[in-house]
mmCIF file of C-alpha atoms in Angstrom:
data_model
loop_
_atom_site.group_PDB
_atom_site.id
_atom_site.type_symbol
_atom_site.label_atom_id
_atom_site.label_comp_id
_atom_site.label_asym_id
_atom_site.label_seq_id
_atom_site.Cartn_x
_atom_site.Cartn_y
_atom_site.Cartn_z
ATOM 1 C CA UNK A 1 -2.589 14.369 3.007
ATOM 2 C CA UNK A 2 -1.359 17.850 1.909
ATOM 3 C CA UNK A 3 2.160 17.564 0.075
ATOM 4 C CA UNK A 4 3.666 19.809 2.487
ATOM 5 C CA UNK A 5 2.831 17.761 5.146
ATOM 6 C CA UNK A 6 3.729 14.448 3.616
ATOM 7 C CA UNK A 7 7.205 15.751 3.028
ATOM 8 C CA UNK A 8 7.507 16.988 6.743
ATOM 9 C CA UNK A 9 6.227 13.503 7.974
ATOM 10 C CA UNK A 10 8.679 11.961 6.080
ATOM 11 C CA UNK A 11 11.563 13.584 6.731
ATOM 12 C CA UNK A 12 10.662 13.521 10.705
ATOM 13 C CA UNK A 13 10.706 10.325 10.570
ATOM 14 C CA UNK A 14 13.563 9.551 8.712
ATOM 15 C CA UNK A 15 15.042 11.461 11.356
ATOM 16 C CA UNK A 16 13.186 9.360 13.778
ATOM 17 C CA UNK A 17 14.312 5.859 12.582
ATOM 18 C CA UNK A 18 17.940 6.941 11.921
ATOM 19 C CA UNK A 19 18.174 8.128 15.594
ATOM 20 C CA UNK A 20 16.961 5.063 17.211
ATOM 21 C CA UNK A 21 19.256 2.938 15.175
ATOM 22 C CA UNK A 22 22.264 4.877 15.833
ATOM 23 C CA UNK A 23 21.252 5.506 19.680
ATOM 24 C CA UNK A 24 19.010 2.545 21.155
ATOM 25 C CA UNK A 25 19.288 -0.401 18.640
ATOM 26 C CA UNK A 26 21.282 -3.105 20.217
ATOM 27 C CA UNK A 27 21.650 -5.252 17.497
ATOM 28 C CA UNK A 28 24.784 -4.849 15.660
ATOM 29 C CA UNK A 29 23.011 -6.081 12.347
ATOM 30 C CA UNK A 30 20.587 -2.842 12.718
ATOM 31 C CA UNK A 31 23.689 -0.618 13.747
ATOM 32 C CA UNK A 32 25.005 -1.552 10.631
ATOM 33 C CA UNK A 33 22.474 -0.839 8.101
ATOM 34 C CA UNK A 34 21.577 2.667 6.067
ATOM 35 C CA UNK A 35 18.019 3.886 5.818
ATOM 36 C CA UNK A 36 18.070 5.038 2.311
ATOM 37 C CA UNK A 37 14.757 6.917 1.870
ATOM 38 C CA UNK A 38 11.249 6.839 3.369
ATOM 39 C CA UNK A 39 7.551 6.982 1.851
ATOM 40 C CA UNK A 40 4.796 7.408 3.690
ATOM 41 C CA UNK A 41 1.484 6.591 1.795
ATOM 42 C CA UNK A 42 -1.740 9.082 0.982
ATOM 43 C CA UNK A 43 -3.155 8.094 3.838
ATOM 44 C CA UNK A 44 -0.317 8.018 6.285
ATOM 45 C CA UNK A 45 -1.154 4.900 7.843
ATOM 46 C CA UNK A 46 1.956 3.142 6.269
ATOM 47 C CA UNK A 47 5.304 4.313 5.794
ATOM 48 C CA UNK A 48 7.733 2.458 3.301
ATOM 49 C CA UNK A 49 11.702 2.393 4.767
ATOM 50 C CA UNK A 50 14.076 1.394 2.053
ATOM 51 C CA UNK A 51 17.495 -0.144 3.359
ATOM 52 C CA UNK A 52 20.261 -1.164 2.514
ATOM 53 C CA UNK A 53 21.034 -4.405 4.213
ATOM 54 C CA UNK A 54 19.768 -6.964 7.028
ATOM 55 C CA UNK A 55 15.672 -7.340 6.015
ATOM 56 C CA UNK A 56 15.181 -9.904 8.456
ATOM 57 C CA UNK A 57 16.588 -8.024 11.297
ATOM 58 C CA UNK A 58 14.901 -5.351 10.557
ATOM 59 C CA UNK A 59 11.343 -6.977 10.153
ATOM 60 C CA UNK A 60 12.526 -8.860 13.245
ATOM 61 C CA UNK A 61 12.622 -5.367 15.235
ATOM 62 C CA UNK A 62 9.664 -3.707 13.700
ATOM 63 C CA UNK A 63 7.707 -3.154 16.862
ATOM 64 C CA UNK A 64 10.634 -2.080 18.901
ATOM 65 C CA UNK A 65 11.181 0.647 15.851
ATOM 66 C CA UNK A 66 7.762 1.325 15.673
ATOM 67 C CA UNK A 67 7.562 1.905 19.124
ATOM 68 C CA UNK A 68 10.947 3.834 19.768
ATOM 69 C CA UNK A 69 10.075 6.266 16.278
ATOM 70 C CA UNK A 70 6.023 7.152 18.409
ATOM 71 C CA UNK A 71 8.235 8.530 21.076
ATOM 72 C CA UNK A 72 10.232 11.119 18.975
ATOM 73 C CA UNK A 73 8.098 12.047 16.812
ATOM 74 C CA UNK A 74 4.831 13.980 17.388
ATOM 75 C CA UNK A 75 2.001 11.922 15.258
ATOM 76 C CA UNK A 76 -1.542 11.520 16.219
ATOM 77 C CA UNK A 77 -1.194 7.955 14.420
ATOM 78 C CA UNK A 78 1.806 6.367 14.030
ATOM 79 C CA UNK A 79 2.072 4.412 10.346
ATOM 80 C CA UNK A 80 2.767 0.967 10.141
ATOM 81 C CA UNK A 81 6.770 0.505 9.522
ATOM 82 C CA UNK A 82 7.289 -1.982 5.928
ATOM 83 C CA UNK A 83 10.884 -2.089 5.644
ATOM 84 C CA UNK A 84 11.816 -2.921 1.867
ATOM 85 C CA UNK A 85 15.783 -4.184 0.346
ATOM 86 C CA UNK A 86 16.569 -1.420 -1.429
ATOM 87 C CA UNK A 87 18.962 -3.313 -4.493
ATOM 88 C CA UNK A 88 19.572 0.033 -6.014
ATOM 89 C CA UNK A 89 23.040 0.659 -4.835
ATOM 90 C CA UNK A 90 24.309 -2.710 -5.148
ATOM 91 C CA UNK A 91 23.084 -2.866 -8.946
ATOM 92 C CA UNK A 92 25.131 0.801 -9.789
ATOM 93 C CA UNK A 93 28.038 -0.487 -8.209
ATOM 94 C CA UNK A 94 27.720 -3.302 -10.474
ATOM 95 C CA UNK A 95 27.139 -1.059 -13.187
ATOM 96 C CA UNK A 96 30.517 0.859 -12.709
ATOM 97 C CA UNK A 97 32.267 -2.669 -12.118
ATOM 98 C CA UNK A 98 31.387 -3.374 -15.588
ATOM 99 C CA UNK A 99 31.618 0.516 -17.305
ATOM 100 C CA UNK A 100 35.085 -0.070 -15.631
ATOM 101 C CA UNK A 101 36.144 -3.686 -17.161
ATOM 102 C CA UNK A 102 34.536 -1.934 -20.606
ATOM 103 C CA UNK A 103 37.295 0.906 -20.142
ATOM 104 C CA UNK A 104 39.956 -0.947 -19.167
ATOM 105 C CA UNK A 105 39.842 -3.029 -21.936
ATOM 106 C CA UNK A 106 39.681 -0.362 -24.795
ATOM 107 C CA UNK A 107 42.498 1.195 -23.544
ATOM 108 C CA UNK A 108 44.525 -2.290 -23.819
#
């Protein structure tokens, strides 16, 4: 797939997923959650949705997401959703936590 066209895909469907979850998701655990990035593969046939939160529920709902996302967006083949934890967030703010403790006690 061109890199043009990867890009496009990619951001339409970030657009996509983020829609349904703030408009049709029902569960408050998807409601919740942040969709970080997405990556769709060479071949388009999967697409790779980093979040931030709630794995299970989100593999839970994978075919209602799936599903929702083929509506808005105009694909001849819809890629396979793989939802992935997405620990880089958590591990900066864990980062500054400590950077933080570090400064506060040379200043001491």
């Amino acid at each position: 797939m061109k890199t043009i066209t990867k890009e496009r895909v990619n951001a339409d469907l970030y657009r996509a997923i983020s829609g349904v979850l703030m408009s049709k998701a029902s569960d408050p655990a998807l409601q919740g959650a942040t969709i970080l990035r997405t990556e769709l593969s060479d071949d388009g046939s999967v697409c790779d949705v980093f979040v931030t939160a709630n794995l299970p529920a989100f593999q839970k709902a994978t075919g209602f997401l799936r599903t929702a996302v083929a509506k808005r967006v105009n694909l001849r083949r819809m890629p396979r959703l793989v939802f992935i934890l997405d620990e880089g967030q958590k591990n900066m703010d864990r980062v500054e936590e400590l950077l933080a403790q570090i400064a506060g006690g040379e200043q001491q």
